mmCIF file of C-alpha atoms in Angstrom:
data_model
loop_
_atom_site.group_PDB
_atom_site.id
_atom_site.type_symbol
_atom_site.label_atom_id
_atom_site.label_comp_id
_atom_site.label_asym_id
_atom_site.label_seq_id
_atom_site.Cartn_x
_atom_site.Cartn_y
_atom_site.Cartn_z
ATOM 1 C CA UNK S 1 0.000 0.000 0.000
ATOM 2 C CA UNK S 2 1.374 3.417 -0.878
ATOM 3 C CA UNK S 3 1.967 5.886 1.967
ATOM 4 C CA UNK S 4 -0.836 8.186 0.779
ATOM 5 C CA UNK S 5 -3.328 5.323 0.692
ATOM 6 C CA UNK S 6 -2.084 4.000 4.040
ATOM 7 C CA UNK S 7 -2.488 7.387 5.721
ATOM 8 C CA UNK S 8 -6.010 7.760 4.285
ATOM 9 C CA UNK S 9 -6.898 4.262 5.483
ATOM 10 C CA UNK S 10 -5.704 4.947 9.042
ATOM 11 C CA UNK S 11 -7.518 8.290 9.098
ATOM 12 C CA UNK S 12 -10.692 6.377 8.266
ATOM 13 C CA UNK S 13 -10.065 3.696 10.895
ATOM 14 C CA UNK S 14 -8.857 5.627 13.947
ATOM 15 C CA UNK S 15 -11.667 6.939 16.097
ATOM 16 C CA UNK S 16 -11.127 10.234 17.833
ATOM 17 C CA UNK S 17 -9.902 13.276 15.973
ATOM 18 C CA UNK S 18 -7.251 14.207 18.526
ATOM 19 C CA UNK S 19 -5.168 11.024 18.407
ATOM 20 C CA UNK S 20 -1.688 11.180 16.962
ATOM 21 C CA UNK S 21 -0.383 8.050 15.266
ATOM 22 C CA UNK S 22 2.546 6.640 13.343
ATOM 23 C CA UNK S 23 2.291 4.200 10.419
ATOM 24 C CA UNK S 24 4.942 1.658 9.474
ATOM 25 C CA UNK S 25 5.878 0.023 6.165
ATOM 26 C CA UNK S 26 3.826 -3.169 6.604
ATOM 27 C CA UNK S 27 0.580 -1.399 7.568
ATOM 28 C CA UNK S 28 1.044 -1.424 11.342
ATOM 29 C CA UNK S 29 -0.019 1.708 13.172
ATOM 30 C CA UNK S 30 0.907 2.829 16.675
ATOM 31 C CA UNK S 31 -1.694 5.168 18.156
ATOM 32 C CA UNK S 32 -0.316 7.742 20.588
ATOM 33 C CA UNK S 33 -3.441 9.053 22.339
ATOM 34 C CA UNK S 34 -1.667 11.465 24.701
ATOM 35 C CA UNK S 35 1.932 12.185 23.705
ATOM 36 C CA UNK S 36 3.769 14.992 25.422
ATOM 37 C CA UNK S 37 3.896 18.367 23.686
ATOM 38 C CA UNK S 38 7.570 17.983 22.763
ATOM 39 C CA UNK S 39 7.636 14.215 22.242
ATOM 40 C CA UNK S 40 9.199 12.816 19.082
ATOM 41 C CA UNK S 41 6.190 10.860 17.823
ATOM 42 C CA UNK S 42 8.144 8.618 15.471
ATOM 43 C CA UNK S 43 10.708 7.738 18.148
ATOM 44 C CA UNK S 44 7.969 7.037 20.697
ATOM 45 C CA UNK S 45 6.126 4.760 18.238
ATOM 46 C CA UNK S 46 9.348 2.953 17.294
ATOM 47 C CA UNK S 47 10.032 2.264 20.991
ATOM 48 C CA UNK S 48 6.530 0.826 21.440
ATOM 49 C CA UNK S 49 6.693 -1.276 18.267
ATOM 50 C CA UNK S 50 10.197 -2.527 19.066
ATOM 51 C CA UNK S 51 8.758 -3.987 22.285
ATOM 52 C CA UNK S 52 5.253 -4.980 21.180
ATOM 53 C CA UNK S 53 5.679 -5.738 17.458
ATOM 54 C CA UNK S 54 7.814 -8.881 17.256
ATOM 55 C CA UNK S 55 5.953 -12.168 17.612
ATOM 56 C CA UNK S 56 7.071 -14.758 20.137
ATOM 57 C CA UNK S 57 5.021 -17.952 19.884
ATOM 58 C CA UNK S 58 3.528 -19.167 23.141
ATOM 59 C CA UNK S 59 3.627 -15.706 24.702
ATOM 60 C CA UNK S 60 1.155 -12.814 24.737
ATOM 61 C CA UNK S 61 3.096 -11.460 21.727
ATOM 62 C CA UNK S 62 1.674 -14.329 19.674
ATOM 63 C CA UNK S 63 -1.950 -13.584 20.563
ATOM 64 C CA UNK S 64 -4.220 -11.616 18.245
ATOM 65 C CA UNK S 65 -7.813 -10.604 17.632
ATOM 66 C CA UNK S 66 -9.441 -9.243 14.503
ATOM 67 C CA UNK S 67 -12.047 -6.590 13.852
ATOM 68 C CA UNK S 68 -13.995 -6.399 10.596
ATOM 69 C CA UNK S 69 -14.020 -2.765 9.535
ATOM 70 C CA UNK S 70 -17.462 -1.216 9.222
ATOM 71 C CA UNK S 71 -17.511 0.500 6.888
ATOM 72 C CA UNK S 72 -14.985 -1.691 5.150
ATOM 73 C CA UNK S 73 -13.086 -2.870 3.383
ATOM 74 C CA UNK S 74 -10.610 -4.834 5.422
ATOM 75 C CA UNK S 75 -9.758 -5.762 8.977
ATOM 76 C CA UNK S 76 -7.712 -4.510 11.885
ATOM 77 C CA UNK S 77 -5.600 -7.031 13.770
ATOM 78 C CA UNK S 78 -4.506 -6.197 17.290
ATOM 79 C CA UNK S 79 -2.647 -8.019 19.997
ATOM 80 C CA UNK S 80 -1.127 -7.523 23.420
ATOM 81 C CA UNK S 81 -0.792 -3.732 23.171
ATOM 82 C CA UNK S 82 -4.112 -1.933 22.622
ATOM 83 C CA UNK S 83 -2.538 0.877 20.594
ATOM 84 C CA UNK S 84 -0.644 -1.325 18.113
ATOM 85 C CA UNK S 85 -2.927 -2.113 15.175
ATOM 86 C CA UNK S 86 -2.311 -3.701 11.793
ATOM 87 C CA UNK S 87 -4.451 -3.216 8.707
ATOM 88 C CA UNK S 88 -5.211 -6.171 6.429
ATOM 89 C CA UNK S 89 -6.894 -5.367 3.133
ATOM 90 C CA UNK S 90 -9.397 -7.634 1.421
ATOM 91 C CA UNK S 91 -7.009 -8.100 -1.499
ATOM 92 C CA UNK S 92 -4.248 -9.455 0.774
ATOM 93 C CA UNK S 93 -5.922 -12.687 1.898
ATOM 94 C CA UNK S 94 -7.875 -15.365 0.077
ATOM 95 C CA UNK S 95 -9.330 -16.802 3.296
ATOM 96 C CA UNK S 96 -11.375 -14.229 5.203
ATOM 97 C CA UNK S 97 -11.696 -16.261 8.392
ATOM 98 C CA UNK S 98 -10.640 -14.512 11.580
ATOM 99 C CA UNK S 99 -7.760 -16.943 12.098
ATOM 100 C CA UNK S 100 -6.342 -16.509 8.578
ATOM 101 C CA UNK S 101 -6.671 -12.718 8.688
ATOM 102 C CA UNK S 102 -5.202 -12.605 12.206
ATOM 103 C CA UNK S 103 -2.215 -14.752 11.306
ATOM 104 C CA UNK S 104 -1.527 -12.619 8.248
ATOM 105 C CA UNK S 105 -1.815 -9.394 10.239
ATOM 106 C CA UNK S 106 0.396 -10.803 12.979
ATOM 107 C CA UNK S 107 3.082 -11.577 10.362
ATOM 108 C CA UNK S 108 2.876 -7.992 9.121
ATOM 109 C CA UNK S 109 3.177 -6.654 12.682
ATOM 110 C CA UNK S 110 6.175 -8.913 13.276
ATOM 111 C CA UNK S 111 7.873 -7.550 10.136
ATOM 112 C CA UNK S 112 7.205 -3.987 11.237
ATOM 113 C CA UNK S 113 8.440 -4.796 14.750
ATOM 114 C CA UNK S 114 11.767 -5.919 13.334
ATOM 115 C CA UNK S 115 12.225 -3.404 10.506
ATOM 116 C CA UNK S 116 10.785 -0.350 12.347
ATOM 117 C CA UNK S 117 10.462 1.651 9.105
ATOM 118 C CA UNK S 118 8.204 4.683 9.707
ATOM 119 C CA UNK S 119 6.288 5.797 6.611
ATOM 120 C CA UNK S 120 3.878 8.381 8.055
ATOM 121 C CA UNK S 121 3.463 10.494 11.198
ATOM 122 C CA UNK S 122 0.073 12.042 11.963
ATOM 123 C CA UNK S 123 0.534 14.747 14.591
ATOM 124 C CA UNK S 124 -2.813 15.720 16.126
ATOM 125 C CA UNK S 125 -1.426 17.528 19.157
ATOM 126 C CA UNK S 126 -2.901 20.961 19.834
ATOM 127 C CA UNK S 127 -0.729 23.749 18.464
#
């Protein structure tokens, strides 16, 4: 997904106009609901994703849940940190079961947790 499309998708998904967030290369987003006024949003999100992105089987880091987006299309996969979300588009999976979508999204989160490549920062802090 191109950065522009990814940013538009996360703007559609994230509820609450005042939430800052950071998007990563594999469609994972870290929501920063109350960052400090001088916080480096990208650095803060990287720190969170470094800890909560990589998957470790048999631990809470391997757990996931899925949410069907309404309105769609697609799903959000989340895990053991409530502000780490991964988008899965309808065109990315052939099996739309919660398990298949969740496993795919978890793989994407794991990749982002290792690569930590920021592609967009949405700063919603009051000016």
